[in-house]
Amino acid sequence: MTPGPRGRGGHGLDPERRARHRHDQSVFHRLLERHDAIQRQREVLDNGIRTLTTSADPEVVALLHDHVPAMHQRLEEGFALRRWDPLYVEIFAHRQQLRMAIELLEDGVRVEETSDDLWVVRLIQAHGTAVDAFVAHGHEAAGQPSPMPGEGKD
Ligand code: HEM
């Protein structure tokens, strides 16, 4: 495969993208380290999910405020990550059918992710479950591929 302008998970040729990828990685690694300081509620909707992810620690709130809009932007650009994880590959492949509304709160972030496509709804719901596992178990959960729809507890 020829590395295109999208880069390869940040390892492509574009230095700006490489720097962004390094930054995004440092943010989600720190979120995984601080997973005990994060609370999360997830509501399943017919067409997606609504989540509330919060922390009493301002450092963690700042990380959430960085991470979630950055991931939204990467979805819009098709600047994929976790390319070894089939769930993420599938989400990025269907990014044009996915809507994400983000509300930054004083203590966290509220997200509504929806789609008109049933398969994409199931991907969104499976991803919501994957984030729950990151919050519950930190790096231990992030080192394993995320369950695809139907495989896990989504
Ligand atoms: C404790 C760790 C983490 C927390 C608290 C967290 C939090 C979030 C939240 C709140 C969202 C919005 C969607 C939702 O609420 O379900 C989100 C989306 C996303 N996160 Fe994370 N995340 C974490 C770790 C990671 C890791 C390790 C990666 C990748 C290596 C990642 C990549 C993404 C991507 C690509 C999205 C957008 C895709 C989508 O929402 O469908 N996150 N994350």
PDB file of N, CA and C and ligand atoms in Angstrom, residues 28 31-32 38 40 49 51 53 64 67-68 71 75 81-82 88 91-92 100 111 113 127-128 131 134-135, ligand 1:
ATOM      1  N   PHE A  28      -4.433  10.019  24.866  1.00  0.00           N
ATOM      2  CA  PHE A  28      -5.228   8.840  25.246  1.00  0.00           C
ATOM      3  C   PHE A  28      -4.457   7.887  26.153  1.00  0.00           C
ATOM      4  N   LEU A  31      -5.165   9.318  29.489  1.00  0.00           N
ATOM      5  CA  LEU A  31      -6.537   8.974  29.894  1.00  0.00           C
ATOM      6  C   LEU A  31      -6.591   7.532  30.397  1.00  0.00           C
ATOM      7  N   LEU A  32      -5.894   6.644  29.695  1.00  0.00           N
ATOM      8  CA  LEU A  32      -5.892   5.235  30.121  1.00  0.00           C
ATOM      9  C   LEU A  32      -5.227   5.096  31.491  1.00  0.00           C
ATOM     10  N   ILE A  38     -12.141   8.564  36.131  1.00  0.00           N
ATOM     11  CA  ILE A  38     -13.164   8.894  35.122  1.00  0.00           C
ATOM     12  C   ILE A  38     -14.477   8.169  35.441  1.00  0.00           C
ATOM     13  N   ARG A  40     -18.420   7.391  33.808  1.00  0.00           N
ATOM     14  CA  ARG A  40     -19.052   7.385  32.489  1.00  0.00           C
ATOM     15  C   ARG A  40     -20.452   6.787  32.554  1.00  0.00           C
ATOM     16  N   ILE A  49     -25.846   6.349  20.396  1.00  0.00           N
ATOM     17  CA  ILE A  49     -25.611   6.414  21.844  1.00  0.00           C
ATOM     18  C   ILE A  49     -25.556   7.865  22.306  1.00  0.00           C
ATOM     19  N   THR A  51     -23.576   9.699  25.611  1.00  0.00           N
ATOM     20  CA  THR A  51     -22.676   9.385  26.724  1.00  0.00           C
ATOM     21  C   THR A  51     -22.354  10.645  27.516  1.00  0.00           C
ATOM     22  N   THR A  53     -19.222  11.576  30.055  1.00  0.00           N
ATOM     23  CA  THR A  53     -17.940  11.123  30.594  1.00  0.00           C
ATOM     24  C   THR A  53     -17.367  12.278  31.402  1.00  0.00           C
ATOM     25  N   LEU A  64     -10.019  15.074  28.375  1.00  0.00           N
ATOM     26  CA  LEU A  64     -11.262  14.728  27.670  1.00  0.00           C
ATOM     27  C   LEU A  64     -11.623  15.821  26.664  1.00  0.00           C
ATOM     28  N   HIS A  67      -9.214  15.213  23.800  1.00  0.00           N
ATOM     29  CA  HIS A  67      -9.377  13.937  23.082  1.00  0.00           C
ATOM     30  C   HIS A  67     -10.627  13.880  22.198  1.00  0.00           C
ATOM     31  N   VAL A  68     -11.763  14.242  22.748  1.00  0.00           N
ATOM     32  CA  VAL A  68     -13.008  13.966  22.014  1.00  0.00           C
ATOM     33  C   VAL A  68     -13.127  14.835  20.745  1.00  0.00           C
ATOM     34  N   MET A  71     -10.696  13.453  18.173  1.00  0.00           N
ATOM     35  CA  MET A  71     -11.148  12.213  17.527  1.00  0.00           C
ATOM     36  C   MET A  71     -12.245  12.519  16.507  1.00  0.00           C
ATOM     37  N   LEU A  75     -12.058  11.657  12.573  1.00  0.00           N
ATOM     38  CA  LEU A  75     -13.108  10.931  11.841  1.00  0.00           C
ATOM     39  C   LEU A  75     -13.477  11.709  10.577  1.00  0.00           C
ATOM     40  N   LEU A  81      -6.786   5.693  13.321  1.00  0.00           N
ATOM     41  CA  LEU A  81      -5.847   5.214  14.339  1.00  0.00           C
ATOM     42  C   LEU A  81      -6.337   3.863  14.853  1.00  0.00           C
ATOM     43  N   ARG A  82      -5.492   3.197  15.648  1.00  0.00           N
ATOM     44  CA  ARG A  82      -5.816   1.826  16.073  1.00  0.00           C
ATOM     45  C   ARG A  82      -6.143   0.963  14.859  1.00  0.00           C
ATOM     46  N   TYR A  88     -12.214  -0.317  14.922  1.00  0.00           N
ATOM     47  CA  TYR A  88     -11.834   1.049  14.540  1.00  0.00           C
ATOM     48  C   TYR A  88     -11.683   1.184  13.025  1.00  0.00           C
ATOM     49  N   ILE A  91     -15.177   1.530  11.760  1.00  0.00           N
ATOM     50  CA  ILE A  91     -15.753   2.845  12.075  1.00  0.00           C
ATOM     51  C   ILE A  91     -15.194   3.902  11.119  1.00  0.00           C
ATOM     52  N   PHE A  92     -13.887   3.883  10.915  1.00  0.00           N
ATOM     53  CA  PHE A  92     -13.303   4.884  10.007  1.00  0.00           C
ATOM     54  C   PHE A  92     -13.778   4.659   8.574  1.00  0.00           C
ATOM     55  N   MET A 100     -21.632  13.109  15.013  1.00  0.00           N
ATOM     56  CA  MET A 100     -21.148  13.196  16.389  1.00  0.00           C
ATOM     57  C   MET A 100     -21.392  14.623  16.874  1.00  0.00           C
ATOM     58  N   VAL A 111     -21.621  13.419  24.687  1.00  0.00           N
ATOM     59  CA  VAL A 111     -21.522  13.121  23.258  1.00  0.00           C
ATOM     60  C   VAL A 111     -22.768  12.385  22.797  1.00  0.00           C
ATOM     61  N   GLU A 113     -23.783  10.291  19.450  1.00  0.00           N
ATOM     62  CA  GLU A 113     -23.290   9.754  18.179  1.00  0.00           C
ATOM     63  C   GLU A 113     -24.412   8.957  17.557  1.00  0.00           C
ATOM     64  N   HIS A 127     -18.591   0.668  19.888  1.00  0.00           N
ATOM     65  CA  HIS A 127     -17.501   1.560  20.289  1.00  0.00           C
ATOM     66  C   HIS A 127     -17.764   2.165  21.670  1.00  0.00           C
ATOM     67  N   GLY A 128     -19.047   2.499  21.926  1.00  0.00           N
ATOM     68  CA  GLY A 128     -19.398   3.034  23.249  1.00  0.00           C
ATOM     69  C   GLY A 128     -19.050   2.036  24.346  1.00  0.00           C
ATOM     70  N   VAL A 131     -15.241   2.045  24.876  1.00  0.00           N
ATOM     71  CA  VAL A 131     -14.777   3.151  25.726  1.00  0.00           C
ATOM     72  C   VAL A 131     -15.096   2.849  27.198  1.00  0.00           C
ATOM     73  N   PHE A 134     -12.308   0.832  28.402  1.00  0.00           N
ATOM     74  CA  PHE A 134     -11.102   1.639  28.625  1.00  0.00           C
ATOM     75  C   PHE A 134     -11.204   2.332  29.985  1.00  0.00           C
ATOM     76  N   VAL A 135     -12.393   2.854  30.260  1.00  0.00           N
ATOM     77  CA  VAL A 135     -12.578   3.570  31.530  1.00  0.00           C
ATOM     78  C   VAL A 135     -12.489   2.585  32.709  1.00  0.00           C
TER      79      VAL A 135
HETATM   80  C1  HEM B   1      -9.812   6.023  29.257  1.00  0.00           C
HETATM   81  C2  HEM B   1      -9.563   6.193  27.972  1.00  0.00           C
HETATM   82  C3  HEM B   1     -10.499   6.881  27.000  1.00  0.00           C
HETATM   83  C4  HEM B   1     -11.573   7.691  27.225  1.00  0.00           C
HETATM   84  C5  HEM B   1     -12.154   8.155  28.554  1.00  0.00           C
HETATM   85  C6  HEM B   1     -12.122   8.051  25.930  1.00  0.00           C
HETATM   86  C7  HEM B   1     -13.225   8.851  25.720  1.00  0.00           C
HETATM   87  C8  HEM B   1     -13.885   8.995  24.521  1.00  0.00           C
HETATM   88  C9  HEM B   1     -15.196   9.560  24.347  1.00  0.00           C
HETATM   89  C10 HEM B   1     -16.047  10.151  25.476  1.00  0.00           C
HETATM   90  C11 HEM B   1     -15.501   9.496  23.024  1.00  0.00           C
HETATM   91  C12 HEM B   1     -16.822   9.928  22.347  1.00  0.00           C
HETATM   92  C13 HEM B   1     -17.685   8.693  22.041  1.00  0.00           C
HETATM   93  C14 HEM B   1     -18.257   8.052  23.287  1.00  0.00           C
HETATM   94  O1  HEM B   1     -18.609   8.750  24.260  1.00  0.00           O
HETATM   95  O2  HEM B   1     -18.389   6.810  23.317  1.00  0.00           O
HETATM   96  C15 HEM B   1     -14.370   8.911  22.353  1.00  0.00           C
HETATM   97  C16 HEM B   1     -14.283   8.713  20.993  1.00  0.00           C
HETATM   98  C17 HEM B   1     -13.192   8.200  20.360  1.00  0.00           C
HETATM   99  N1  HEM B   1     -12.055   7.719  20.953  1.00  0.00           N
HETATM  100 FE1  HEM B   1     -11.647   7.694  22.928  1.00  0.00          FE
HETATM  101  N2  HEM B   1     -11.367   7.473  24.940  1.00  0.00           N
HETATM  102  C18 HEM B   1     -10.368   6.753  25.554  1.00  0.00           C
HETATM  103  C19 HEM B   1      -9.387   6.012  24.921  1.00  0.00           C
HETATM  104  C20 HEM B   1      -9.207   5.950  23.560  1.00  0.00           C
HETATM  105  C21 HEM B   1      -8.149   5.221  22.898  1.00  0.00           C
HETATM  106  C22 HEM B   1      -7.094   4.377  23.610  1.00  0.00           C
HETATM  107  C23 HEM B   1      -8.311   5.439  21.543  1.00  0.00           C
HETATM  108  C24 HEM B   1      -7.497   4.972  20.376  1.00  0.00           C
HETATM  109  C25 HEM B   1      -6.327   4.434  20.439  1.00  0.00           C
HETATM  110  C26 HEM B   1      -9.478   6.273  21.371  1.00  0.00           C
HETATM  111  C27 HEM B   1      -9.984   6.694  20.151  1.00  0.00           C
HETATM  112  C28 HEM B   1     -11.217   7.263  19.972  1.00  0.00           C
HETATM  113  C29 HEM B   1     -11.818   7.494  18.662  1.00  0.00           C
HETATM  114  C30 HEM B   1     -11.213   7.152  17.290  1.00  0.00           C
HETATM  115  C31 HEM B   1     -13.064   8.075  18.912  1.00  0.00           C
HETATM  116  C32 HEM B   1     -14.078   8.510  17.844  1.00  0.00           C
HETATM  117  C33 HEM B   1     -14.789   7.320  17.267  1.00  0.00           C
HETATM  118  C34 HEM B   1     -16.180   7.157  17.741  1.00  0.00           C
HETATM  119  O3  HEM B   1     -16.590   7.791  18.732  1.00  0.00           O
HETATM  120  O4  HEM B   1     -16.898   6.358  17.114  1.00  0.00           O
HETATM  121  N3  HEM B   1      -9.992   6.571  22.621  1.00  0.00           N
HETATM  122  N4  HEM B   1     -13.392   8.601  23.279  1.00  0.00           N
END
